[in-house]
C-alpha atoms as one frame of an Amber mdcrd trajectory, in Angstrom:
protein
  -1.567 -11.765  19.731  -0.049  -9.420  22.414  -0.311  -5.679  21.820   1.420
  -4.741  24.781   4.873  -6.762  24.087   6.331  -4.198  21.931   5.744  -1.113
  24.546   7.299  -3.711  27.436  10.432  -5.044  25.663  11.282  -1.956  23.743
  10.852   0.762  26.286  14.832   1.266  27.057  13.923   3.123  30.177  12.116
  -0.032  31.616  14.502  -2.899  29.952  16.710  -3.686  27.258  15.875  -6.054
  24.065  18.631  -8.686  25.486  17.399  -8.517  29.165  17.829 -11.401  31.163
  14.623 -13.110  32.884  15.703 -11.533  35.898  15.826  -8.362  34.577  12.277
  -8.755  32.950  10.837 -10.129  36.372  12.106  -6.694  37.956  10.946  -4.423
  35.038   7.509  -6.767  35.607   7.304  -6.065  38.985   8.104  -1.989  38.576
   5.174  -1.651  35.834   2.917  -3.648  37.968   3.352  -1.507  40.976   2.997
   1.425  38.452  -0.145   0.170  37.004  -1.906  -1.837  39.684  -5.437  -0.759
  39.941  -5.416  -0.859  43.853  -2.765   2.072  44.103  -5.491   4.339  42.355
  -8.029   5.859  44.295  -9.721   7.918  41.555 -12.313   5.446  39.659 -11.264
   6.878  36.061  -7.666   6.140  36.853  -8.496   2.696  38.087 -10.018   1.668
  35.171  -7.281   3.035  32.867  -4.467   1.345  35.144  -6.186  -2.106  34.978
  -6.055  -1.971  31.059  -2.379  -1.000  31.186  -1.788  -3.800  33.870  -3.444
  -6.378  31.546  -1.348  -5.499  28.848   1.711  -5.550  30.791   0.652  -9.196
  32.234   0.186 -10.512  28.549   3.531  -9.216  27.557   5.347 -10.838  30.212
   3.628 -13.914  29.743   5.131 -14.087  26.069   8.578 -12.635  27.160   8.879
 -14.841  30.090   8.307 -17.850  27.804  11.947 -18.742  26.141   9.924 -20.217
  22.955   7.452 -17.739  22.627   9.996 -14.889  23.065  12.281 -16.693  20.378
   9.548 -16.597  18.277   8.727 -12.784  19.040  12.264 -11.789  18.923  12.883
 -13.593  15.235   9.402 -12.813  13.595   7.890 -10.228  15.639   4.237 -10.200
  16.286   3.491 -12.097  12.755   5.592 -15.007  14.334   3.094 -15.549  17.081
  -0.123 -15.332  14.737   0.994 -18.400  13.031  -0.835 -21.400  13.330   0.793
 -24.733  14.556   2.955 -23.606  17.362   0.714 -25.305  19.784   2.110 -28.755
  18.621   5.761 -27.821  18.068   8.029 -29.404  20.868   8.983 -27.098  23.359
  12.595 -26.379  24.770  13.879 -25.575  21.189  16.961 -23.640  20.058  16.462
 -20.309  18.368  17.559 -21.919  14.999  15.042 -24.936  15.574  12.366 -22.273
  15.910  13.427 -20.630  12.618  13.329 -23.830  10.826   9.898 -24.726  12.281
   8.463 -21.071  11.587   9.521 -21.687   7.893   7.795 -25.488   7.557   4.715
 -23.805   8.779   4.957 -20.786   6.595   5.704 -23.048   3.690   2.715 -25.234
   4.440   0.226 -22.177   4.491   2.019 -21.036   1.078   1.186 -24.417  -0.390
  -2.203 -24.472   1.095  -2.615 -21.003  -0.865  -0.775 -21.871  -3.977  -3.259
 -24.691  -4.476  -5.899 -22.202  -4.625  -4.507 -19.931  -6.961  -3.760 -19.482
 -10.661  -1.253 -17.365 -12.378  -2.632 -16.009 -15.540  -0.650 -14.394 -18.412
  -1.439 -12.568 -21.339  -0.502 -10.654 -24.360  -2.193  -8.578 -26.849  -0.378
  -7.363 -29.911  -2.112  -4.887 -32.561   0.359  -4.222 -35.538  -0.587  -0.988
 -37.331   0.372   0.097 -40.825   0.774   3.919 -40.641   3.107   3.868 -43.664
   0.439   6.302 -45.454   1.329   9.362 -43.090   4.895   9.682 -44.310   4.955
   7.862 -47.835   2.363   8.506 -50.237   1.629  10.109 -53.702  -0.708  13.370
 -53.310  -1.944  13.008 -56.871  -3.288   9.208 -56.178  -5.924  11.044 -53.931
  -6.964  13.857 -56.055  -9.783  12.516 -57.403 -10.919  10.117 -54.350 -13.346
  11.319 -51.461 -11.752  11.679 -48.428  -8.232  11.287 -50.088  -6.826  14.112
 -48.151  -6.748  12.260 -45.032  -4.004   9.783 -44.665  -5.060   6.140 -44.286
  -4.033   4.175 -40.963  -5.193   0.669 -40.714  -4.421  -2.415 -38.383  -2.993
  -5.269 -40.421  -2.297  -7.997 -37.716  -3.326  -9.127 -34.369  -2.022 -11.692
 -32.039  -3.697 -12.698 -28.801  -2.367 -15.018 -26.166  -3.211 -16.364 -22.701
  -2.001 -18.585 -20.104  -2.788 -20.082 -16.933  -1.080 -21.988 -14.099  -2.974
 -24.606 -12.174  -1.088 -26.202  -9.224  -2.038 -29.977  -8.840   0.322 -30.978
  -6.234   2.967 -29.379  -4.522   5.248 -30.773  -7.045   3.096 -30.935 -10.547
   1.515 -27.991 -12.174  -0.654 -27.704 -15.284  -0.121 -24.651 -17.707  -3.172
 -24.287 -20.144  -2.297 -21.648 -22.970  -4.039 -20.617 -26.331  -3.513 -18.049
 -28.778  -5.357 -16.387 -32.017  -3.618 -14.618 -34.829  -4.660 -12.720 -37.942
  -2.592 -11.164 -40.535  -3.773  -9.126 -43.579  -7.386 -11.069 -43.198  -5.759
 -14.547 -42.729  -5.733 -16.180 -39.118  -5.298 -19.069 -36.997  -5.398 -20.273
 -33.699  -3.340 -22.847 -31.301  -3.848 -24.543 -28.139  -1.797 -26.278 -25.791
  -1.648 -28.058 -22.632   1.585 -28.710 -20.542   2.002 -30.741 -17.419   5.284
 -29.884 -15.422   6.817 -31.609 -12.624   9.447 -30.869 -10.254  11.688 -33.860
  -9.898  13.838 -32.549  -7.296  15.612 -29.176  -6.129  18.014 -29.704  -9.233
  15.386 -29.969 -12.027  12.327 -30.347 -13.147  10.427 -32.083 -16.528   7.568
 -31.223 -18.647   5.264 -32.675 -21.344   3.352 -30.562 -23.856   0.712 -31.443
 -26.420  -0.863 -29.073 -28.670  -3.117 -28.274 -31.558  -3.814 -25.615 -34.213
  -5.393 -24.972 -37.400  -2.261 -23.467 -39.298   0.499 -26.115 -37.844  -1.351
 -29.304 -36.801  -1.129 -31.236 -34.021   2.047 -30.732 -31.508   3.990 -32.944
 -29.026   6.907 -32.054 -27.030   8.869 -32.511 -24.013  11.356 -30.297 -22.142
  13.821 -31.011 -19.209  15.920 -28.618 -17.000  18.596 -29.856 -14.733  21.276
 -27.910 -12.484  24.327 -29.815 -13.211  26.544 -27.665 -10.855  25.827 -24.933
  -8.726  26.914 -22.481 -11.800  25.833 -24.318 -14.653  22.534 -25.667 -15.945
  21.189 -27.416 -18.830  17.622 -27.300 -20.838  16.856 -29.769 -23.687  13.423
 -29.558 -25.577  12.261 -31.844 -28.427   9.141 -31.696 -30.281   7.245 -33.394
 -33.247   4.904 -31.082 -35.480   2.339 -33.111 -37.795   0.993 -31.279 -40.532
   0.125 -31.901 -43.966   3.628 -32.062 -45.600   4.468 -34.832 -42.633   6.255
 -34.870 -39.303   8.888 -32.155 -38.845  10.994 -32.925 -35.637  12.625 -30.338
 -34.011  15.269 -30.238 -31.185  16.803 -27.355 -29.062  19.537 -27.493 -26.392
  20.758 -24.564 -24.090  23.750 -24.550 -22.085  24.248 -21.957 -19.707  26.911
 -21.124 -16.980  27.273 -18.330 -14.445  30.633 -16.846 -15.537  30.774 -14.104
 -12.412  28.059 -13.078  -9.894  26.318 -10.706 -12.634  27.156 -12.370 -16.192
  25.759 -15.343 -17.550  27.008 -17.264 -20.686  24.608 -19.190 -23.073  25.448
 -21.790 -25.785  21.992 -23.008 -27.881  21.921 -25.280 -30.597  18.904 -25.850
 -32.595  18.216 -28.642 -35.256  14.952 -29.008 -37.660  12.983 -25.879 -38.059
  15.350 -23.063 -38.911  18.338 -24.608 -37.303  20.977 -22.702 -35.928  23.472
 -22.115 -33.573  23.550 -19.386 -31.090  26.047 -17.993 -28.407  25.207 -15.052
 -26.077  26.923 -13.176 -22.995  24.422 -11.463 -20.595  25.635  -9.156 -17.906
  23.009  -7.607 -15.824  23.740  -5.380 -12.799  21.978  -2.878 -10.458  22.554
  -0.128 -12.850  22.901  -1.555 -16.271  22.109  -4.706 -18.435  24.582  -5.836
 -21.406  23.708  -8.423 -23.848  25.912  -9.624 -27.183  24.870 -12.724 -28.958
  26.186 -14.121 -32.511  24.142 -16.738 -34.296  24.761 -18.806 -37.348  21.827
 -20.421 -38.873  19.659 -20.815 -41.876  17.921 -18.336 -42.814  18.966 -15.994
 -40.151  23.072 -15.316 -39.410  23.532 -12.264 -37.161  25.637 -10.091 -34.733
  23.687  -8.301 -32.158  24.705  -5.929 -29.047  22.418  -4.013 -26.683  22.659
  -1.854 -23.431  20.053  -0.746 -21.092  20.656   1.777 -18.239  18.767   1.573
 -15.078  18.213   4.807 -13.379  18.235   4.563  -9.548  14.811   6.366  -9.171
  11.355   5.464  -7.886  10.140   5.533 -11.547  12.578   2.765 -12.531  13.309
   4.358 -15.450  15.347   2.780 -18.229  16.903   3.733 -21.435  18.169   1.459
 -23.979  19.772   1.083 -27.595  20.889  -2.049 -29.586  22.240  -2.859 -32.982
  21.454  -6.013 -35.052  23.301  -6.541 -38.256  22.998  -9.863 -40.375  22.056
 -11.446 -44.212  18.607  -9.643 -43.304  20.102  -6.192 -42.953  20.927  -4.031
 -40.133  18.670  -2.671 -37.554  19.329  -0.035 -34.905  16.828   0.410 -31.955
  16.737   3.095 -29.054  13.946   3.640 -26.461  13.118   3.946 -22.917  10.599
   2.560 -20.269   9.123   3.790 -17.228   6.943   2.970 -14.233   3.713   4.941
 -14.740   1.868   3.180 -11.736   2.127   0.695  -9.146   1.628  -2.120 -11.661
   2.071  -0.609 -14.875   5.492  -0.033 -17.000   5.090   1.815 -20.471   7.752
   1.803 -22.766   8.549   3.056 -26.230  11.147   1.841 -29.004  11.988   3.569
 -32.318  13.278   0.681 -34.783  15.551   2.162 -37.866  16.737  -0.396 -40.392
  17.678  -1.270 -43.669  15.828  -2.496 -45.558  13.137  -2.578 -42.952  12.418
   1.148 -42.685  11.107   2.783 -39.361   8.940   1.706 -36.694   7.524   2.791
 -33.602   6.947  -0.058 -30.966   4.726   0.844 -27.992   4.584  -1.394 -24.800
   2.586  -1.314 -21.539   2.898  -4.099 -18.730   0.264  -4.134 -16.490   0.610
  -6.706 -13.883   0.691 -10.249 -15.649  -1.113  -8.799 -18.855   0.964  -6.938
 -21.854  -0.102  -4.867 -24.438   2.171  -4.242 -27.722   1.464  -1.895 -30.500
   4.192  -2.028 -33.397   3.430   0.735 -35.755   5.145   0.632 -39.114   5.657
   4.073 -40.148   7.873   3.799 -43.661   9.398   1.414 -45.731  12.358   3.730
 -46.293  14.973   6.007 -44.337  13.003   9.274 -44.002  14.316  11.897 -41.489
  10.869  13.022 -41.050   9.615   9.463 -39.834  12.801   9.137 -37.397  11.869
  12.506 -35.896   8.137  12.168 -35.308   8.995   8.568 -34.051  11.193   9.876
 -31.297   9.526  13.252 -30.381   5.753  12.405 -30.836   5.552   9.833 -27.985
   7.814  11.916 -25.728   5.438  14.606 -26.052   2.449  12.388 -25.683   4.087
  11.131 -22.677   4.440  14.205 -20.924   0.958  15.514 -21.900  -0.547  12.026
 -20.659   1.845  12.015 -17.746   0.285  15.693 -16.451  -3.094  15.434 -17.587
  -4.012  11.582 -16.144  -1.269   9.817 -14.614  -0.236  12.020 -12.189  -3.519
  13.128 -11.010  -4.366   9.211 -11.095  -1.584   8.317  -9.232  -2.275  11.025
  -6.749  -6.026   9.925  -6.431  -4.798   6.490  -5.688  -2.449   7.419  -3.316
  -4.991   9.080  -1.409  -7.513   6.455  -1.623  -4.827   4.340  -0.306  -4.038
   6.575   2.589  -7.858   6.813   3.334  -8.324   3.017   3.426  -5.245   2.632
   5.812  -6.639   4.953   7.831 -10.097   3.513   8.124  -8.632   0.220   8.812
  -6.129   1.299  11.367  -8.623   3.912  12.756  -9.785   1.444  15.793  -6.147
   0.539  16.287  -4.814   3.969  16.773  -7.928   4.836  18.697  -7.023   2.227
  21.132  -3.248   2.866  21.239  -4.411   6.597  21.878  -6.412   5.534  24.837
  -3.743   3.343  26.047  -1.182   6.398  25.976  -3.593   8.751  27.416  -4.263
   6.186  30.546  -0.348   5.748  30.830   0.342   9.566  30.820  -2.728   9.907
  33.336  -1.246   7.491  35.385   2.137   8.378  35.171   1.154  12.133  35.892
  -0.623  10.543  39.184   2.624   8.598  40.028   4.827  11.541  39.593   2.842
  13.545  41.844   2.939  10.956  44.594   6.600  10.258  43.876   7.709  14.281
  43.563   8.626  16.941  46.452   5.820  19.228  46.071   5.872  22.711  48.392
   2.562  23.755  49.027   3.189  26.705  51.154   6.668  28.510  52.418   6.852
  31.408  54.691  10.323  33.249  55.779  10.361  35.793  58.296   9.635  36.402
  61.818   6.861  33.983  63.334   4.930  34.883  66.476   4.284  31.477  68.367
   4.423  32.262  71.901   1.082  33.268  73.807   2.813  35.988  75.613   3.699
  37.851  72.348   0.385  37.887  70.501   0.261  41.416  70.269   3.229  41.390
  68.076   2.598  41.114  64.347   4.326  38.565  62.096   6.647  39.678  59.709
   6.845  36.919  57.166   6.889  36.805  53.142   5.693  33.876  50.823   8.544
  31.833  49.376   6.857  29.067  48.113   7.682  29.414  44.052  11.284  30.205
  44.834  11.701  27.490  47.254   9.985  25.144  44.577  12.486  26.169  41.728
  15.396  25.079  44.305  14.009  21.262  44.553  16.029  18.968  42.592  15.325
  15.170  42.045  12.873  15.599  44.563  15.003  16.850  47.279  15.812  20.169
  48.807  19.059  20.840  50.612  19.617  24.550  51.988  23.353  24.591  53.646
  24.270  26.821  56.967  23.559  30.450  55.869  21.092  33.102  56.100  18.477
  32.358  53.952  17.696  35.908  52.839  20.346  35.694  50.062  18.432  32.906
  47.961  16.959  33.726  44.898  13.376  35.255  45.465  14.106  35.840  49.223
  14.944  39.312  51.065  14.989  39.875  54.782  11.428  41.321  56.028  12.859
  42.028  59.483  16.237  43.347  59.836  18.049  42.576  62.784  15.123  40.271
  64.191  15.345  36.281  64.585  13.552  34.801  61.397  12.737  31.100  60.551
  11.591  29.254  57.546   8.264  27.431  57.706   7.598  24.997  54.878   4.436
  22.812  54.460   5.128  20.303  51.544   3.717  16.947  49.928   6.060  13.659
  49.223   4.595  10.590  47.958   1.137  12.007  48.654   2.153  12.672  52.421
   1.668  15.966  53.975   4.732  17.011  55.745   5.638  20.311  57.698   9.052
  21.856  59.191  10.075  24.821  60.873  13.774  25.914  60.197  15.901  28.463
  61.543  17.484  31.078  59.463  21.162  29.869  59.549  20.232  26.297  60.264
  20.965  23.506  57.438  17.657  22.149  55.828  17.428  18.860  54.099  13.921
  17.790  52.934  12.053  15.541  52.841  12.418  13.663  55.972  10.176  10.921
  57.785  10.419  13.277  60.830   8.516  15.888  58.837   5.298  13.953  58.486
   2.496  15.210  60.072   0.515  12.340  60.790   3.255  11.198  63.014   3.656
  14.207  64.839  -0.356  14.773  65.623
């Protein structure tokens, strides 16, 4: 809205950020005197001064109004660009203005929300690579191409969901999935309607259908009981050829401290169980401990994740899970490889599960998951290649693809940013150059400039015209003695000044100075030992003539 506000208010030499209205007026007058077009005779400087004068005037209009100044002080220029301020009651306090700004921002966000969906998706591709490590060579001796290990895709899962805001409180979520495993597959589709009932809770109704489980009807509610305690309850009915199978799930959660949550879950129906867990999440680590009693799965699980404080958001993690199904140890790492992408790899070693490598790529709201089953047994070679292989592959991809891509992306972003701000930079540069030109002209008008200075014997009497003047040029030495546009010489011979010498020993000497001050010519003749102080009004040439 106002490009000159920051230049006017943040310039400490003119006015402080906490300046009063009187200080603002005084600074405004000074700037107007400096940039007023009528004070410049040069046509080019006159045009430049007019542009700067208009910027100062616009800035003063914002800062002199208590309401617009409060908006600018709180939110800057972006606050002035928000629509709706024209209908806001004037003479409000900064706190009221802040509240009003948040309301206007919320209305704009709601309008934007109604035009936006939030797509999320997952693609999972299961790969069976057990033939790489666990095979009998004699079985393939008589088979064409038998020397090449057989790697196949044995399962795949695709899911996608979108959210459609219906009102500020109601949201519809449409989701679907397709799955296949060893040649058999199926799909489901679900529709959920969610309504925010209050600031403390929401409710959801879900209906679904599929060719493997049949129709589904469910309800879910969430409620904050206290600021540190909430509950989630879910119930559903699954219809199939075997009849109706009900299910109920309840989760109680409580904040144990600032970074720790405790959960208690009870599930009845399909795979009934009771689960309790503690999750601690800090800036540098994430820890989880869980215990479950249930049919068919009962287990203990503990996991830890360390977060490096770097730009790539690197994380390393490890977990141990043990139960009736056996024991599984997992370790891995993940790292941000671009602005919207995170790549992770996890090695899973278990009894009797064997060795698996899980690769996951998160790209914005899409997830790509590739579980690779390497062997059904605990083979050291499988563990070694599952650990070293992804690391070597990542380093190669990092050097050959990711870094060149990121570098090229940054260059493109920088080029786009420079192109988008080229006009603004050119305008700012022009304003700065105009200000420099005007300030230079102003400085020359305000400063004391020694045009010519001579020291020695001057012949001023007509009867002594036959005598030759004996003077030296002391313009430069005298200009160097000027400080704060003032020149002060004491009662002493001037031949001892830096850059001076006596051109006529034993004769009467004087100092003649022609100088300019505030654009007006001055001249003075001073005796050798007389004190001299310039500038003075009496030295003006136009006053003497």
